[in-house]
XYZ file of C-alpha atoms in Angstrom:
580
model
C -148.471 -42.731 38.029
C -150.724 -45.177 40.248
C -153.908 -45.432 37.924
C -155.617 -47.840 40.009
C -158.696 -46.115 41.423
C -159.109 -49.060 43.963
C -155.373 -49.029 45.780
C -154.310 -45.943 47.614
C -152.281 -43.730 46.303
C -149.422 -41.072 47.602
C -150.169 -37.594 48.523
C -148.473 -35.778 45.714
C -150.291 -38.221 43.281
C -153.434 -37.022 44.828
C -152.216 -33.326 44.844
C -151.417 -34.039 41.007
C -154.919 -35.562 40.508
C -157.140 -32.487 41.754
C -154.973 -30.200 40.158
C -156.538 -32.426 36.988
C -159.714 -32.044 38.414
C -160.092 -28.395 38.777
C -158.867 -27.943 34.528
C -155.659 -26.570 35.696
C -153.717 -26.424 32.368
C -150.522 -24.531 34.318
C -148.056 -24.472 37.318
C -145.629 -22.377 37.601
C -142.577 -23.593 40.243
C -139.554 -23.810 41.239
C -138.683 -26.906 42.977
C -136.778 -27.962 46.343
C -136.552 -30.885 48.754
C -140.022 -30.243 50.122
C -141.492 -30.621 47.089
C -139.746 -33.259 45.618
C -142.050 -35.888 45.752
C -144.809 -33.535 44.222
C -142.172 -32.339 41.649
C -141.973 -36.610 40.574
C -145.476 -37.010 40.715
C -145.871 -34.110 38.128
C -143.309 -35.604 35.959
C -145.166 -38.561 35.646
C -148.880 -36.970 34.390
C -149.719 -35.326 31.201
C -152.624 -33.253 32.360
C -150.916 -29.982 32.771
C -147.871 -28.343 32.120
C -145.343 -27.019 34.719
C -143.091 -24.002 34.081
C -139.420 -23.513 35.456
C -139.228 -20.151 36.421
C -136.070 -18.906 37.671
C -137.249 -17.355 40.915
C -140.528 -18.248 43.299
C -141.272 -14.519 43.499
C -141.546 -14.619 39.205
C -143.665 -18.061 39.611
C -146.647 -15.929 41.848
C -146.436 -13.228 39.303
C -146.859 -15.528 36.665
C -149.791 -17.467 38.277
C -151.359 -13.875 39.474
C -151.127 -12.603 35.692
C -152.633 -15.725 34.326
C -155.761 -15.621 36.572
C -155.869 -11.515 35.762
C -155.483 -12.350 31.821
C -157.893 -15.632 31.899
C -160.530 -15.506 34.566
C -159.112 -19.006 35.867
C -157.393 -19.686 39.079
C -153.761 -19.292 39.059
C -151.633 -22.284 40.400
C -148.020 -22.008 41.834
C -145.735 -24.659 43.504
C -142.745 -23.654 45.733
C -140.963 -25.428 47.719
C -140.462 -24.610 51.973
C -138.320 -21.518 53.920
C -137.063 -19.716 51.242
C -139.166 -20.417 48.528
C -141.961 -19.628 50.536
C -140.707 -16.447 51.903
C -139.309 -15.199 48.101
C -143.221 -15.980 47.740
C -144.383 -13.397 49.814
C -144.414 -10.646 47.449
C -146.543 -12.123 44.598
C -149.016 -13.331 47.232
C -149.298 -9.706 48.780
C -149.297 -8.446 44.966
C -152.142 -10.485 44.516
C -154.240 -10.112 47.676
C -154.182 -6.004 47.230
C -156.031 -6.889 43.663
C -158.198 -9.607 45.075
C -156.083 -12.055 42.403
C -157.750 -15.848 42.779
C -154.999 -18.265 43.152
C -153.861 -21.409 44.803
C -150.238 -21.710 46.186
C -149.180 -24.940 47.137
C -146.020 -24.825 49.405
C -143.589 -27.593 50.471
C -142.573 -27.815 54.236
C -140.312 -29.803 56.457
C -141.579 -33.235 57.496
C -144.646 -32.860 60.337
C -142.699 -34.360 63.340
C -139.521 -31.588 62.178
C -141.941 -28.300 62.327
C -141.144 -25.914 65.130
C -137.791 -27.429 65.179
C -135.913 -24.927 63.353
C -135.262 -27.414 60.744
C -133.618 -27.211 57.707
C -135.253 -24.691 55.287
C -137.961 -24.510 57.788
C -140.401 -21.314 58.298
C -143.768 -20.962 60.030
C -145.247 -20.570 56.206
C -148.708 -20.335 57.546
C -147.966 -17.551 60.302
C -145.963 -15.543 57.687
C -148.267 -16.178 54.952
C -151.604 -15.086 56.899
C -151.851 -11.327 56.215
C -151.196 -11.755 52.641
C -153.610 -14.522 51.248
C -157.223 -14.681 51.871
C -156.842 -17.966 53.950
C -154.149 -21.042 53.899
C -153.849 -24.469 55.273
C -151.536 -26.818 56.755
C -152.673 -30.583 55.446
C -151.241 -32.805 58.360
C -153.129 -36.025 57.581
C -152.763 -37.185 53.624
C -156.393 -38.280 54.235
C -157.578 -34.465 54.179
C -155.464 -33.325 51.002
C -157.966 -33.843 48.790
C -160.853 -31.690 50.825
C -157.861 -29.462 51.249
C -157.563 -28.654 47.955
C -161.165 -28.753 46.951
C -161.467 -25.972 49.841
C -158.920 -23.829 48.401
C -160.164 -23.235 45.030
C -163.551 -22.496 46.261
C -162.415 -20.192 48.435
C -160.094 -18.562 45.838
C -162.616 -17.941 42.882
C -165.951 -16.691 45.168
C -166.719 -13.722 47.343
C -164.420 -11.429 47.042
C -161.339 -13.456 45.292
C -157.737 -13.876 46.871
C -154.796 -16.059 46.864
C -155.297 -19.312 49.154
C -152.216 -21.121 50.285
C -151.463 -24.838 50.893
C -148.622 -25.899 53.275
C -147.711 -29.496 52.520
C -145.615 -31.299 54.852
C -142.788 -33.451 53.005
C -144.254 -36.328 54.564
C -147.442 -35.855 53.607
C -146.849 -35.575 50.093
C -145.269 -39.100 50.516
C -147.945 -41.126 52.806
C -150.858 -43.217 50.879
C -154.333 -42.474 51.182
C -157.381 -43.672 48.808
C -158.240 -40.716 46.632
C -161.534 -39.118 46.791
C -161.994 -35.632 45.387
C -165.139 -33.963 46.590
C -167.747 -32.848 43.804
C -169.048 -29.959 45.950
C -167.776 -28.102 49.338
C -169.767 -27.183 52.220
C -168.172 -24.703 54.403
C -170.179 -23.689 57.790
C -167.824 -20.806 58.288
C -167.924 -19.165 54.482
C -170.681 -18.083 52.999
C -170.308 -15.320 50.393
C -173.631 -13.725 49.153
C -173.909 -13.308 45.566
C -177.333 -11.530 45.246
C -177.811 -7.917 45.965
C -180.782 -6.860 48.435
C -184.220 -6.037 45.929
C -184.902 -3.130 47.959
C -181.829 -1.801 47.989
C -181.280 -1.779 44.417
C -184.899 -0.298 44.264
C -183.615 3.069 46.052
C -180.340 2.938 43.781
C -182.463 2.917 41.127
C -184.931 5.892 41.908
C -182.215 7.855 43.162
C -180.291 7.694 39.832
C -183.095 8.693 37.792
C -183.319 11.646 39.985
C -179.893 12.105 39.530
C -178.925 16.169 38.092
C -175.457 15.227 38.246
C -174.536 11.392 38.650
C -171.356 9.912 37.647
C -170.429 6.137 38.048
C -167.654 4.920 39.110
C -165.956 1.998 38.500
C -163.060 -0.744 39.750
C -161.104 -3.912 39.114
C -164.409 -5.736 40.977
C -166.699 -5.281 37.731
C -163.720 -7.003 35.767
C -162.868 -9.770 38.293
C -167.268 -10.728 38.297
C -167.187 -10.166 34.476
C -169.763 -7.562 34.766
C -168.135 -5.461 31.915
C -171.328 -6.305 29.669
C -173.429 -5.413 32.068
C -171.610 -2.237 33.008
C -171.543 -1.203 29.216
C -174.923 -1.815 28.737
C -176.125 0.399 32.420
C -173.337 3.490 31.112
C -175.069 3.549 27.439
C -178.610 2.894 28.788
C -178.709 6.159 31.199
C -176.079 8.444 29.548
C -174.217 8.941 32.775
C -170.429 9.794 32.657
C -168.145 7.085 33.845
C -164.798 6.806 35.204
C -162.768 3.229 35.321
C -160.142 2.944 38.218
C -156.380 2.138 37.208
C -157.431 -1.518 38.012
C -161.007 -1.488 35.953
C -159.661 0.253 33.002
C -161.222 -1.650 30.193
C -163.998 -2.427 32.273
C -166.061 0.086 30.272
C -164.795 0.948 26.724
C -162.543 3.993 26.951
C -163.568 4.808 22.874
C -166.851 6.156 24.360
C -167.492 9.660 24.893
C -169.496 8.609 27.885
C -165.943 7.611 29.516
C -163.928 10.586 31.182
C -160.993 8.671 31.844
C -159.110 7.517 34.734
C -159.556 9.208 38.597
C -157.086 10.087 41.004
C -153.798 11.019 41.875
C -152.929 10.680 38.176
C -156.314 10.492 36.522
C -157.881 13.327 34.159
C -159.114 16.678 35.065
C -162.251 15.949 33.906
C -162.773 12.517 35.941
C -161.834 13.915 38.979
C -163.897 17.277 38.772
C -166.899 15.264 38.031
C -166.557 12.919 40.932
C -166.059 15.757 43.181
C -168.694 17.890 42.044
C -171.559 14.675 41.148
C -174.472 15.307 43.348
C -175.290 11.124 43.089
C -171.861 8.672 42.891
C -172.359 4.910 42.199
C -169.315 3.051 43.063
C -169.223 -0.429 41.731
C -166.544 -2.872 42.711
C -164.333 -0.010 43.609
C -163.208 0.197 47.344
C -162.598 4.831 46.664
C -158.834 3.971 47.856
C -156.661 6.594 48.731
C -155.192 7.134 45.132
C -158.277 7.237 43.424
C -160.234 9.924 45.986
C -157.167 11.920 47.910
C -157.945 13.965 50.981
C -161.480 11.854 52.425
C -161.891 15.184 53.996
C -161.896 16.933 51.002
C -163.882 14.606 49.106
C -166.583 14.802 51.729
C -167.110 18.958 51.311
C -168.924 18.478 48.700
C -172.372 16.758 49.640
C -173.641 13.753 47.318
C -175.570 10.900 47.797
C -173.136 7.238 47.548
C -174.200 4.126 45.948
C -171.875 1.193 46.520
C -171.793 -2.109 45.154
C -169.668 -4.668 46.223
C -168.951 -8.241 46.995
C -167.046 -7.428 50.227
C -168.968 -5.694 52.958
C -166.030 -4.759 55.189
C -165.005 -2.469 52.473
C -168.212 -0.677 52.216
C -168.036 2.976 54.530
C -164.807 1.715 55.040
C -162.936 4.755 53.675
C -166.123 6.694 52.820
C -169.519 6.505 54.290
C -171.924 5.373 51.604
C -175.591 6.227 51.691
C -177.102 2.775 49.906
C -174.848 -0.104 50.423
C -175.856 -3.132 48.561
C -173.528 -6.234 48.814
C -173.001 -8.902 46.185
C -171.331 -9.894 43.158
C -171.411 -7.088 40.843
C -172.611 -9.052 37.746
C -175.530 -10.762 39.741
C -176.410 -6.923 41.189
C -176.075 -4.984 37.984
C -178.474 -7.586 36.172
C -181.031 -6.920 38.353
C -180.490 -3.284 38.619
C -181.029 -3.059 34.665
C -183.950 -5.305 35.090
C -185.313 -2.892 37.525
C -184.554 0.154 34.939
C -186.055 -1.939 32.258
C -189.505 -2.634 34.167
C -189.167 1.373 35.472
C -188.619 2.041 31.636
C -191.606 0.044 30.757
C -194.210 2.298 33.414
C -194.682 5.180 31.316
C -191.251 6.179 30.692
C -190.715 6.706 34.419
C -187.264 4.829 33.680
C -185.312 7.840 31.966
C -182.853 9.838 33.326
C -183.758 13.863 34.143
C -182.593 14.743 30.726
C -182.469 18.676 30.859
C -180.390 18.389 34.269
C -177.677 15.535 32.451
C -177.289 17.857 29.590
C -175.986 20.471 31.687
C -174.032 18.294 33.202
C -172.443 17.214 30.413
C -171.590 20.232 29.090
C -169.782 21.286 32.440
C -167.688 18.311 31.975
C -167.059 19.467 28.290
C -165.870 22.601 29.861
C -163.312 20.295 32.090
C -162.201 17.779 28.928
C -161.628 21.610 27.158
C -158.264 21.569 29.390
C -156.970 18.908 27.455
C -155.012 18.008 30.405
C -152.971 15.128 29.048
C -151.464 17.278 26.051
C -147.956 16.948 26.552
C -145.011 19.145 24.491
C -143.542 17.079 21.697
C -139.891 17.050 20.917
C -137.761 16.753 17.428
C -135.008 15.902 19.931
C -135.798 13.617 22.387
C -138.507 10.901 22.725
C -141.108 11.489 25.236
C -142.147 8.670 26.831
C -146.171 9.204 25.999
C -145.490 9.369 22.673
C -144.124 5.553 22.453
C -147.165 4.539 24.556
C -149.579 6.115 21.929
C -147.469 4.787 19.128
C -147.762 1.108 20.854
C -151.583 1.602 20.764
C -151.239 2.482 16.805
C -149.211 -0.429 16.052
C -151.118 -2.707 18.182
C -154.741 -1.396 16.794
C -155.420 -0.937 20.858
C -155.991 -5.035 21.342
C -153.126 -5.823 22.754
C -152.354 -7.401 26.268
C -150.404 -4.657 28.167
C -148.239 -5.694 31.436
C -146.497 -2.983 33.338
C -144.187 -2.719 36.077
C -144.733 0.084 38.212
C -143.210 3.851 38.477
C -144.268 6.845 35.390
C -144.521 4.010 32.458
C -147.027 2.290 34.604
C -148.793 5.701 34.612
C -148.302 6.889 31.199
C -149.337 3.232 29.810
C -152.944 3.678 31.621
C -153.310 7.065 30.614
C -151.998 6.846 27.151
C -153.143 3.298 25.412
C -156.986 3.496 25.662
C -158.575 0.141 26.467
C -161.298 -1.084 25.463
C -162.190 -4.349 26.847
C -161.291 -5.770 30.140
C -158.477 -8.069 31.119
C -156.374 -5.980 28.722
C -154.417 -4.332 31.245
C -152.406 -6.079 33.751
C -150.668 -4.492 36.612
C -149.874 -4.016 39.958
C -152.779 -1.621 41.795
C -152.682 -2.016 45.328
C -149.208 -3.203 46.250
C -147.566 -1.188 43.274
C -144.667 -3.723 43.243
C -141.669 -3.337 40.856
C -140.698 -6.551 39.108
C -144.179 -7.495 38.194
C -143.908 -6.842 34.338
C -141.934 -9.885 32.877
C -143.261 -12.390 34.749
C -146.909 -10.944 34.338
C -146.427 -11.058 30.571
C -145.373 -14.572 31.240
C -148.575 -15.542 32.359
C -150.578 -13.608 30.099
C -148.605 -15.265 27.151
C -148.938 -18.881 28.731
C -153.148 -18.337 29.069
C -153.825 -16.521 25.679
C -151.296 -18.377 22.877
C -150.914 -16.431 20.318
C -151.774 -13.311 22.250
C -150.207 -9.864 21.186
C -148.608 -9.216 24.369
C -146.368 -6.052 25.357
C -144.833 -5.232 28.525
C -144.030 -1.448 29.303
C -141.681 -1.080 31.698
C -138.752 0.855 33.337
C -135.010 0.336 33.710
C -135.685 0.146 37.756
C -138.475 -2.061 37.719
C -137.141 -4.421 34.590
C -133.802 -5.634 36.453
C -135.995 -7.023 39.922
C -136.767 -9.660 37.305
C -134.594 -9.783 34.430
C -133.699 -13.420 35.185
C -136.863 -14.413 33.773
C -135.598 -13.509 30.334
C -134.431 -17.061 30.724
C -138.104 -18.616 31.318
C -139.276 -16.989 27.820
C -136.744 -18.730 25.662
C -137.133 -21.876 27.234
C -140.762 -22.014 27.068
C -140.573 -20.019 23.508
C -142.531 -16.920 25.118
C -142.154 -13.474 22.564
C -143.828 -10.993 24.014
C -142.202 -7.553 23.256
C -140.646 -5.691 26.068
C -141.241 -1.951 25.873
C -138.498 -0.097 27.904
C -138.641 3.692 28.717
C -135.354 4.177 29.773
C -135.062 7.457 31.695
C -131.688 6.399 33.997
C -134.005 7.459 36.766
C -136.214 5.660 39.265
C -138.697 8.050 37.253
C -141.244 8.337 39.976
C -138.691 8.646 42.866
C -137.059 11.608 40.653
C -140.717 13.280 39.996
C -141.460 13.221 43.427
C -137.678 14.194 44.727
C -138.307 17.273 42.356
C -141.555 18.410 43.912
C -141.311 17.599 47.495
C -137.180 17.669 47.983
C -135.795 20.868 46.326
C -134.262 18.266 43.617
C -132.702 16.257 46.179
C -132.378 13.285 43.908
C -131.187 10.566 46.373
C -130.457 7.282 45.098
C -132.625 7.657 42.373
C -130.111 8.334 39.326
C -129.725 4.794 38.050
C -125.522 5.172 37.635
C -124.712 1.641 35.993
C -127.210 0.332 33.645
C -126.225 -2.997 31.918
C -126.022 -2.900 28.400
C -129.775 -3.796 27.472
C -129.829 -5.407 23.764
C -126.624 -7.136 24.614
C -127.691 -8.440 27.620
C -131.621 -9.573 26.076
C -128.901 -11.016 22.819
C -127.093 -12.604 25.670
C -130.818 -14.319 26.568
C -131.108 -15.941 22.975
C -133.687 -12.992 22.596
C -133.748 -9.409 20.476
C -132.102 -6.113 21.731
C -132.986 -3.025 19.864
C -131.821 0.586 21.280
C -134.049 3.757 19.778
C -132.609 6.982 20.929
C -134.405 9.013 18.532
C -138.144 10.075 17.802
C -138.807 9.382 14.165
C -137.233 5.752 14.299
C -140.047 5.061 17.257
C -142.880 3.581 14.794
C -140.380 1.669 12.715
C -139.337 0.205 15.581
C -142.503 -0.547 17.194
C -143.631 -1.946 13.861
C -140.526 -4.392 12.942
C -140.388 -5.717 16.716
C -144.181 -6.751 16.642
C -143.420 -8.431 13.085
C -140.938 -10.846 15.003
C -144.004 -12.856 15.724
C -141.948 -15.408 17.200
C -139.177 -13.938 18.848
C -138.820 -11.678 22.359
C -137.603 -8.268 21.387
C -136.722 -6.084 23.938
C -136.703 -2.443 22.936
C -134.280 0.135 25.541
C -136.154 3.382 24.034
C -133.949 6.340 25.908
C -136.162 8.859 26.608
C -136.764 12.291 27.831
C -135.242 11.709 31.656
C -136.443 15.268 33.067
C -140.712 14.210 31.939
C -142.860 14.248 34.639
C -146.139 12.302 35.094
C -149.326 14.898 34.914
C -152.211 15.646 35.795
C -151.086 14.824 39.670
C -152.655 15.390 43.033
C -150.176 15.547 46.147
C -150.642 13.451 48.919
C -152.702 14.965 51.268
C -154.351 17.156 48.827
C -157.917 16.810 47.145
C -159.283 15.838 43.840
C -160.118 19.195 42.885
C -156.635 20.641 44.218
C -155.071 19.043 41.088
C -151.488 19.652 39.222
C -151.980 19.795 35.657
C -147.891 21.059 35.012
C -144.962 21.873 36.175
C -146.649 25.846 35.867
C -149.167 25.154 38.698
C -146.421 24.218 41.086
């Protein structure tokens, strides 16, 4: 590579150069004649390493997990038309979840676009609802700004995958290199402080508070607030609920934590949000599966606090009564400072004690349900039982990928987490195929990581190639498959809504798991039978240095519970098949 700061140099050098600059330590790619000259630029450079995957829609995962896993920006290279659009999926995976990344895209040679050329697609017209912004770099003179731009835009405000169309030609014209120490964009401006006098009424109307609950999302993980949140749950003694993307945002071995809300959350958390006469919501946007029926969640009168970074998603869904906007860390230090100099005036910065005990021993009342006991079996393995054993063998610190479907369910309800970035999964888009390629990129940013990814038979084979990435790049993590021979969630629902009209949902032709993971260079184990699921757990997470990929066949009539119906509201919950 051109080392000569003084000569110019060509466009996928200076691609490969503020890649450098911005630390990136990973790419995952696949390449293609777009991106040829990029892919020859990175063979020549030592400054980070690429990884083959063995399909663009794996590479996004992989770069989405990373970020999730590391707090750095993810970075994925594909190459134009079809790469791009096998893309789309990972970049609408991560824009639900508000995932920073930076995709950089090949495309057809400037004077060729809107020529239907060869592996040609408008990229940035397909790409725009699903990334936060992206770019077409026309002149090799304005890569380098280019680039610069998109990881600023990535990592502040509220987060999100930025794309980067590069023009064949481009990547091959000269330019002198220049990478910009800092960005100035007229048009973005994210605020990171909250207002002071909004966080002043938050504050006096939580002390005032006979009934508060807070309520938490994937925001307070993605600002690394989960100190601060910690620290504002233990200070007042408030209950708290973390969202199925914020779980480990606040330590779920507290009492103060009532577990997960929603359409599969705990009895408990969703009777308390419902009947809380003060909510704070912080970086949580109350989607649909975490509140149900807005109707019904409005009968009940409360006041709403809401941080977040994002002010279009404030009384977006719910109308809030104090909106403050601004990074969650930034507005939950100076909402402790305020409770610390309240604390300070004659005690006027406690909590009305006699109204939370009261409180809390309503919600004991709720937890009394013990609505996630399940029946065990001498028989047959139920599928929470393996997730609690995987928390047992792990001692609760491992990383945890899922796909999506029950598993993804039972893994959030069943394998308590305790700090954040723990748990890595696919909230908003719920998209099968995400579990492999996530554990990927957890594996590649944490080496030496215990890393597990629970899956289903469904979701495992939208991916399965990848089992090919792992042994070339010697990746182990140990793939935990609850094999029902169902598209599990498809069934539960087909039960309840359809009379039992299972269509297309019986999984008639499953490969041959261990021999197919064997065929991988990896380790197949089948467990068909409860008392050989520790020992199995146990020996697979010995193989320190192998992929083991365990096909546990379990119970294929168990249904996910507690569940609300669509449509329904938090209080209108399922806890069994005996309240249907």
């Amino acid at each position: 590579m051109n080392t000569d700061a003084t000569a110019p140099i060509t466009g996928a050098e200076i691609l490969v150069r503020c890649l450098a600059e911005e630390n990136v330590k990973h790419v995952f790619g696949y390449p293609g004649g777009a991106v040829l000259y990029i892919y020859d630029a990175i063979f020549k450079q030592d400054k980070f390493q690429h990884i083959l995957v063995r399909h663009e829609q794996a590479a996004i995962h992989a770069a989405d997990a990373y970020s999730r896993s590391s707090n750095e920006v993810g970075v994925a290279l594909v190459t134009s038309g079809p790469g791009v659009t096998n893309a789309i999926t990972g970049l609408s995976t991560a824009y639900m979840d508000s995932i920073p990344m930076v995709v950089i895209s090949g495309q057809v040679p400037t004077h060729a676009i809107g020529q239907d050329a060869f592996q040609e697609c408008d990229t940035v017209g397909i790409t725009r609802p699903v990334v936060k912004h992206n770019f077409l770099v026309k002149d090799v003179r304005d890569l380098a700004a280019t680039v610069k731009k998109a990881f600023y835009i990535a990592r502040t405000g509220r987060p999100g995958p930025v794309l980067v169309d590069i023009p064949k030609d481009v990547s091959m014209q000269k330019a002198m290199y220049a990478y910009p120490r800092e960005i100035e964009m007229r048009s973005y401006k994210p605020v990171d402080k909250g207002h002071a006098g909004q966080i002043r009424k938050a504050v006096q109307l939580l002390l005032q508070a006979e009934r508060p609950m807070i309520y938490s999302g994937g925001g307070v993980i993605l600002a690394n607030a989960s100190n601060e949140l910690n620290r504002l749950v233990d200070k007042l003694g408030f209950p708290i609920t973390n969202t199925l993307m914020g779980l480990g945002a606040y330590r779920a071995s507290s009492g103060h934590f009532v577990g997960m809300p929603g359409m599969h959350g705990t009895y408990e958390a969703n009777m308390a949000m419902q009947h809380c006469d003060v909510l704070i919501a912080i970086g949580a946007r109350f989607d649909d599966r975490v509140i149900g029926n807005p109707r019904h969640f409005a009968t009940n009168p409360r006041k709403i606090i809401h941080i977040d970074i994002d002010p279009s998603s404030i009384s977006k869904r719910v109308k809030v009564d104090i909106p403050i906007v601004g990074n969650v860390k930034d507005v939950l230090v100076e909402l402790l400072s305020q409770l610390d100099a309240a604390e300070a005036t004659a005690g006027a910065g406690k909590p009305n004690a006699p109204a939370l005990q009261k409180w809390w021993q309503q919600i004991g009342e709720w937890r009394g349900r013990e609505c996630l006991k399940y029946p065990t079996s001498d028989e047959v393995i139920k599928p929470q039982s393996v997730v609690e054993t995987l928390w047992q063998v792990t001692g609760g610190d491992a990383f945890v990928t899922s796909d999506v479907g029950q598993h993804q369910m039972w893994a959030a309800q069943y394998y308590p987490f305790n700090k954040p970035r723990r748990w890595i999964n696919s909230g908003g888009l719920g998209t099968m195929g995400v579990g492999l390629p996530y554990a990927m990129g957890v594996q590649m940013a944490n080496p030496g990581a215990t890393v597990a990814c629970v899956t289903g038979e469904g979701s495992i084979q939208m991916n399965i190639q990848e089992l090919a990435t792992c042994k070339q790049y010697h990746l182990t993590p140990k793939i935990i498959l609850l094999n029902n021979r169902f598209l599990g969630m498809v069934r539960q629902w087909q039960e309840l809504d359809y009379n039992s009209r299972y269509a297309e949902s019986y999984m008639d032709a499953l490969p041959d798991f261990e021999k197919l993971a064997e065929a991988y260079g990896h380790v197949g184990m089948r467990i068909d039978k409860p008392g050989d699921v520790e020992d199995a757990l146990r020996e697979a997470f010995a193989q320190k240095d192998r992929l083991v990929f365990m096909n546990f066949i379990t119970d294929r009539s168990e249904n996910v519970w507690p569940m609300v119906k669509t449509g329904r509201g938090l209080s209108e919950m399922l806890l069994g098949s005996e309240d249907l």
